[in-house]
Amino acid sequence: MGTIMAPFEFIVSWIMYLCHLMFDFFLPNATSLAWVLSIVGLVVILRVLMIPLFFRQIKASRAQMLLQPEVKEIQKKYKGRTDPASREAMSRETMALYKKHGTHPMASCLPILIQAPFFFALFRVLQALPKIADPLIDRGSIGPIDAAVAAQAEGSTIFGAPLSSWFLQPGAAGQTKVIAAILIIAMATTQFITQRQLTLKNMPPAALEGPMAQTQKIMMYAMPLVMAISGINFPIGVLLYWTTTNLWSTGQQFYTIRKMPAPGSEAERKLNERRARRAAAKGIVIAPDTPTVIKPQGQRQQPVGKARQKSKKKKR
């Protein structure tokens, strides 16, 4: 596990170190705050690099929504047939349908899968800080984080709680537990808001029915609960990272849903209403499913010369 995670730990340590140097330059008397902001900087850098994948995820999700009627037809075709051959045939036809339209059921999970190694790498880096800082333990450095840097980072706090401490840490101070609890609640709440925003506001009614929709609704409530239970073992720095990531996701999704909603969704209906109101203010009438029609503005008819009038009469 350590060998697999080593490259990600190296990348995370360098991003945090460089972010810390930048923030420390502007905040020379706030070393703890600089380390806190370095975790926020890590989130921002990773999420900016993942923006192309985010739009690819949206494209894949919408393609899956539009394919739901055809997927249901395939499921209907094999309904009641539970033998292995029928199940395999149904799976094969479904995957062929996705391939035909250039998507994949797992495509929408790609950003999460890419983020996961960096999340665990940050977890391991924060856990390693005390060992790197301790001269009696020959842990060795992680990237630029040597004993001196680790000692400084390990001593950094957010509202008095060390970044490397966690809720169930033996001997943790009451203030540390309070800050950890607040961040756990914030992490779970922002996770729920992000899932709810995506599930209820950006899906057409047809996509909110069936087994897949029920699974998504269960996940909407289950994921925050799992995160809250797991959070008691996360270092405060990791809780800060995950909460910041959720806030970024919520803002990014809010913008995307508002500007580029899924076809047939509630968000698309509201977008069309906003466009209609703006168009009406400019004297433009937009009819549903029809080209835009320009409303007459009372412009007088232009006079036609005698030569053009004679030409028109001859054509008739």
Coordinates of C-alpha atoms in Angstrom, one line a residue:
M1 CA 0.0 0.0 0.0
G2 CA 2.8 2.4 0.9
T3 CA 4.6 1.8 -2.4
I4 CA 1.4 2.4 -4.4
M5 CA 0.6 5.6 -2.5
A6 CA 4.1 7.0 -2.5
P7 CA 3.8 9.0 -5.8
F8 CA 0.5 10.5 -4.6
E9 CA 2.0 11.4 -1.2
F10 CA 5.0 13.0 -3.0
I11 CA 2.6 15.1 -5.2
V12 CA 0.4 16.1 -2.2
S13 CA 3.4 17.1 -0.1
W14 CA 4.9 19.3 -2.8
I15 CA 1.6 21.0 -3.5
M16 CA 1.1 21.7 0.2
Y17 CA 4.6 22.9 0.7
L18 CA 4.6 25.3 -2.3
C19 CA 1.1 26.6 -1.2
H20 CA 2.5 27.1 2.3
L21 CA 5.5 29.1 1.0
M22 CA 3.2 31.3 -1.0
F23 CA 0.7 32.0 1.8
D24 CA 3.6 32.3 4.3
F25 CA 5.0 35.1 2.1
F26 CA 1.8 37.1 2.3
L27 CA 1.1 36.1 5.9
P28 CA 4.5 36.0 7.6
N29 CA 3.1 36.1 11.1
A30 CA 0.4 33.4 10.6
T31 CA 2.2 30.1 10.0
S32 CA -0.7 28.0 11.2
L33 CA -3.1 29.8 8.9
A34 CA -0.7 29.3 6.0
W35 CA -0.7 25.5 6.6
V36 CA -4.5 25.5 6.8
L37 CA -4.7 27.5 3.5
S38 CA -2.3 25.1 1.9
I39 CA -4.9 22.4 2.3
V40 CA -7.5 24.6 0.7
G41 CA -4.9 25.4 -2.0
L42 CA -4.5 21.6 -2.6
V43 CA -8.2 21.3 -3.2
V44 CA -8.3 24.3 -5.6
I45 CA -5.4 23.1 -7.7
L46 CA -6.7 19.5 -7.9
R47 CA -10.2 20.6 -8.8
V48 CA -9.1 23.1 -11.4
L49 CA -7.0 20.4 -13.1
M50 CA -10.1 18.2 -13.0
I51 CA -12.5 20.7 -14.7
P52 CA -12.2 18.9 -18.1
L53 CA -13.1 15.6 -16.3
F54 CA -16.0 17.3 -14.6
F55 CA -17.6 18.3 -17.9
R56 CA -16.9 14.8 -19.3
Q57 CA -18.7 13.5 -16.2
I58 CA -21.7 15.8 -17.0
K59 CA -21.7 14.6 -20.6
A60 CA -21.7 11.0 -19.5
S61 CA -24.4 11.5 -16.9
R62 CA -26.7 13.1 -19.5
A63 CA -26.1 10.5 -22.0
Q64 CA -27.1 7.8 -19.5
M65 CA -30.3 9.8 -18.7
L66 CA -31.2 10.0 -22.3
L67 CA -30.6 6.3 -22.8
Q68 CA -32.8 5.3 -19.8
P69 CA -35.9 4.6 -22.0
E70 CA -33.9 2.2 -24.2
V71 CA -32.2 0.6 -21.2
K72 CA -35.7 0.0 -19.7
E73 CA -36.8 -1.6 -23.0
I74 CA -33.9 -4.0 -22.7
Q75 CA -34.8 -4.8 -19.1
K76 CA -38.4 -5.3 -20.1
K77 CA -37.3 -7.7 -22.8
Y78 CA -35.6 -9.9 -20.3
K79 CA -38.0 -9.4 -17.4
G80 CA -38.7 -12.6 -15.5
R81 CA -35.7 -14.4 -17.1
T82 CA -33.2 -15.1 -14.4
D83 CA -31.1 -17.8 -16.0
P84 CA -27.4 -16.9 -16.5
A85 CA -27.6 -16.8 -20.3
S86 CA -30.4 -14.3 -20.2
R87 CA -28.7 -12.1 -17.6
E88 CA -25.5 -12.2 -19.6
A89 CA -27.4 -11.3 -22.8
M90 CA -29.1 -8.4 -21.1
S91 CA -25.8 -7.1 -19.8
R92 CA -24.2 -7.5 -23.2
E93 CA -27.0 -5.6 -25.0
T94 CA -26.9 -2.8 -22.4
M95 CA -23.2 -2.3 -22.7
A96 CA -23.5 -2.4 -26.5
L97 CA -26.1 0.4 -26.2
Y98 CA -23.7 2.5 -24.0
K99 CA -20.8 1.9 -26.4
K100 CA -22.9 2.9 -29.4
H101 CA -23.6 6.3 -27.8
G102 CA -20.1 6.8 -26.6
T103 CA -20.6 6.5 -22.9
H104 CA -20.1 4.1 -20.0
P105 CA -21.9 3.5 -16.7
M106 CA -18.7 4.2 -14.8
A107 CA -17.8 7.3 -16.7
S108 CA -19.6 9.6 -14.2
C109 CA -17.6 8.2 -11.4
L110 CA -14.2 9.1 -12.9
P111 CA -13.6 12.3 -11.0
I112 CA -14.3 10.6 -7.7
L113 CA -11.9 7.7 -8.6
I114 CA -9.2 10.1 -9.6
Q115 CA -9.6 12.2 -6.3
A116 CA -9.5 9.1 -4.0
P117 CA -5.7 8.5 -4.2
F118 CA -5.0 12.2 -3.3
F119 CA -7.5 12.0 -0.4
F120 CA -5.8 9.0 1.1
A121 CA -2.3 10.5 0.3
L122 CA -3.2 13.6 2.4
F123 CA -4.5 11.3 5.1
R124 CA -1.1 9.4 5.2
V125 CA 0.9 12.7 5.0
L126 CA -0.9 14.2 8.0
Q127 CA -0.6 11.0 10.0
A128 CA 3.1 10.8 9.2
L129 CA 3.9 14.4 10.4
P130 CA 4.5 13.4 14.1
K131 CA 6.8 10.6 13.1
I132 CA 8.8 12.7 10.6
A133 CA 9.1 15.5 13.2
D134 CA 10.3 13.1 15.9
P135 CA 14.2 12.8 15.8
L136 CA 14.0 9.4 17.7
I137 CA 12.0 7.9 14.8
D138 CA 13.8 7.5 11.5
R139 CA 10.7 7.9 9.4
G140 CA 12.4 9.9 6.6
S141 CA 10.9 12.8 4.7
I142 CA 8.0 12.9 2.3
G143 CA 9.0 15.1 -0.7
P144 CA 10.1 18.5 0.8
I145 CA 8.5 17.7 4.2
D146 CA 11.5 17.0 6.3
A147 CA 11.8 17.0 10.1
A148 CA 11.8 20.8 10.4
V149 CA 8.9 21.4 8.0
A150 CA 7.0 18.5 9.6
A151 CA 7.4 20.0 13.1
Q152 CA 6.1 23.3 11.9
A153 CA 3.1 21.7 10.1
E154 CA 2.3 19.4 13.0
G155 CA 2.2 22.4 15.3
S156 CA -0.3 24.2 13.1
T157 CA -3.8 24.5 14.3
I158 CA -7.3 25.6 13.2
F159 CA -9.1 27.4 16.0
G160 CA -6.7 25.7 18.5
A161 CA -7.1 22.1 17.1
P162 CA -3.9 20.6 15.5
L163 CA -4.4 19.6 11.9
S164 CA -3.0 16.1 12.5
S165 CA -5.3 15.4 15.4
W166 CA -8.6 13.6 15.2
F167 CA -11.9 13.2 17.2
L168 CA -11.0 9.8 18.8
Q169 CA -7.4 10.6 19.3
P170 CA -6.3 9.4 22.8
G171 CA -5.8 12.4 25.0
A172 CA -7.3 14.9 22.5
A173 CA -8.4 18.1 24.1
G174 CA -12.1 19.1 24.4
Q175 CA -11.5 22.0 21.9
T176 CA -10.1 19.5 19.4
K177 CA -13.1 17.3 19.7
V178 CA -15.5 20.3 19.2
I179 CA -13.6 21.5 16.1
A180 CA -13.5 17.9 14.7
A181 CA -17.3 17.4 15.4
I182 CA -18.1 20.7 13.6
L183 CA -16.0 19.7 10.6
I184 CA -17.6 16.2 10.5
I185 CA -21.1 17.8 10.5
A186 CA -20.0 20.3 7.9
M187 CA -18.5 17.5 5.7
A188 CA -21.6 15.3 5.9
T189 CA -24.0 18.2 5.4
T190 CA -22.2 19.5 2.3
Q191 CA -22.0 16.0 1.0
F192 CA -25.8 15.7 1.3
I193 CA -26.4 19.1 -0.3
T194 CA -24.2 18.2 -3.3
Q195 CA -25.9 14.8 -3.8
R196 CA -29.4 16.3 -3.4
Q197 CA -28.7 19.1 -5.8
L198 CA -27.5 16.7 -8.5
T199 CA -30.2 14.1 -7.9
L200 CA -33.4 16.2 -7.5
K201 CA -32.7 19.4 -9.5
N202 CA -30.9 18.1 -12.5
M203 CA -32.7 15.0 -13.5
P204 CA -35.8 14.6 -15.7
P205 CA -38.9 12.9 -14.1
A206 CA -38.3 9.7 -16.1
A207 CA -34.8 9.4 -14.6
L208 CA -36.2 9.6 -11.0
E209 CA -38.0 6.3 -11.5
G210 CA -36.7 2.7 -11.5
P211 CA -34.1 0.8 -9.6
M212 CA -31.2 3.1 -10.6
A213 CA -33.1 6.1 -9.3
Q214 CA -33.9 4.4 -6.1
T215 CA -30.3 3.5 -5.6
Q216 CA -29.2 7.1 -6.2
K217 CA -31.8 8.3 -3.6
I218 CA -30.5 5.7 -1.1
M219 CA -26.9 6.9 -1.8
M220 CA -28.0 10.5 -1.2
Y221 CA -28.7 9.7 2.4
A222 CA -26.3 6.8 2.9
M223 CA -23.1 8.6 1.8
P224 CA -23.3 11.5 4.3
L225 CA -24.0 9.0 7.0
V226 CA -21.0 6.9 6.1
M227 CA -18.8 10.0 5.9
A228 CA -20.0 11.2 9.3
I229 CA -19.2 7.8 10.9
S230 CA -15.8 7.5 9.2
G231 CA -15.0 11.2 10.0
I232 CA -14.3 10.4 13.7
N233 CA -11.1 8.7 12.5
F234 CA -10.1 11.4 10.0
P235 CA -7.4 14.0 10.9
I236 CA -8.8 17.5 11.1
G237 CA -6.7 18.4 8.0
V238 CA -8.5 15.7 6.0
L239 CA -11.9 16.9 7.3
L240 CA -11.0 20.4 6.1
Y241 CA -9.9 19.0 2.8
W242 CA -13.2 17.0 2.2
T243 CA -15.4 19.9 3.4
T244 CA -13.6 22.3 1.0
T245 CA -14.0 19.7 -1.8
N246 CA -17.7 19.4 -1.1
L247 CA -18.1 23.2 -1.1
W248 CA -16.3 23.4 -4.5
S249 CA -18.5 20.6 -5.9
T250 CA -21.7 22.4 -4.7
G251 CA -20.6 25.7 -6.3
Q252 CA -19.5 24.1 -9.5
Q253 CA -22.7 22.0 -9.8
F254 CA -24.9 25.0 -9.0
Y255 CA -23.3 27.0 -11.8
T256 CA -23.5 24.0 -14.3
I257 CA -27.1 23.2 -13.4
R258 CA -28.1 26.8 -13.7
K259 CA -26.3 27.4 -17.1
M260 CA -26.3 23.9 -18.6
P261 CA -29.2 21.8 -17.1
A262 CA -30.0 18.3 -18.1
P263 CA -32.7 18.0 -20.8
G264 CA -36.2 17.6 -19.3
S265 CA -35.1 18.5 -15.7
E266 CA -36.6 21.0 -13.3
A267 CA -33.5 23.1 -13.7
E268 CA -34.0 23.2 -17.5
R269 CA -37.6 24.4 -17.0
K270 CA -36.4 27.2 -14.7
L271 CA -33.7 28.2 -17.2
N272 CA -36.3 28.4 -20.0
E273 CA -38.5 30.6 -17.7
R274 CA -35.5 32.9 -17.1
R275 CA -34.8 33.1 -20.8
A276 CA -38.4 33.8 -21.6
R277 CA -38.5 36.7 -19.1
R278 CA -35.3 38.2 -20.4
A279 CA -36.6 37.8 -24.0
A280 CA -40.0 39.3 -23.1
A281 CA -38.2 42.4 -21.7
K282 CA -36.6 42.8 -25.1
G283 CA -39.8 42.3 -27.0
I284 CA -39.0 38.7 -28.1
V285 CA -41.5 35.9 -27.7
I286 CA -40.2 32.4 -27.3
A287 CA -42.6 29.6 -28.0
P288 CA -42.0 26.1 -26.6
D289 CA -40.1 23.8 -29.0
T290 CA -40.3 26.4 -31.8
P291 CA -37.8 28.8 -33.3
T292 CA -37.6 32.2 -31.6
V293 CA -40.1 34.7 -33.0
I294 CA -39.5 38.4 -33.1
K295 CA -42.4 40.4 -31.8
P296 CA -43.3 43.4 -34.2
Q297 CA -42.3 46.7 -32.8
G298 CA -44.8 48.9 -34.8
Q299 CA -42.3 49.9 -37.5
R300 CA -44.0 51.6 -40.4
Q301 CA -44.1 50.0 -43.8
Q302 CA -41.4 51.3 -46.0
P303 CA -42.5 53.1 -49.2
V304 CA -42.1 51.2 -52.5
G305 CA -40.9 53.0 -55.6
K306 CA -43.0 53.1 -58.8
A307 CA -40.5 51.0 -60.7
R308 CA -40.7 48.2 -58.0
Q309 CA -44.5 48.4 -58.0
K310 CA -44.7 47.9 -61.8
S311 CA -42.2 45.0 -61.5
K312 CA -44.3 43.3 -58.8
K313 CA -47.5 43.7 -61.0
K314 CA -45.8 42.1 -64.0
K315 CA -44.7 39.1 -61.8
R316 CA -48.3 38.6 -60.7

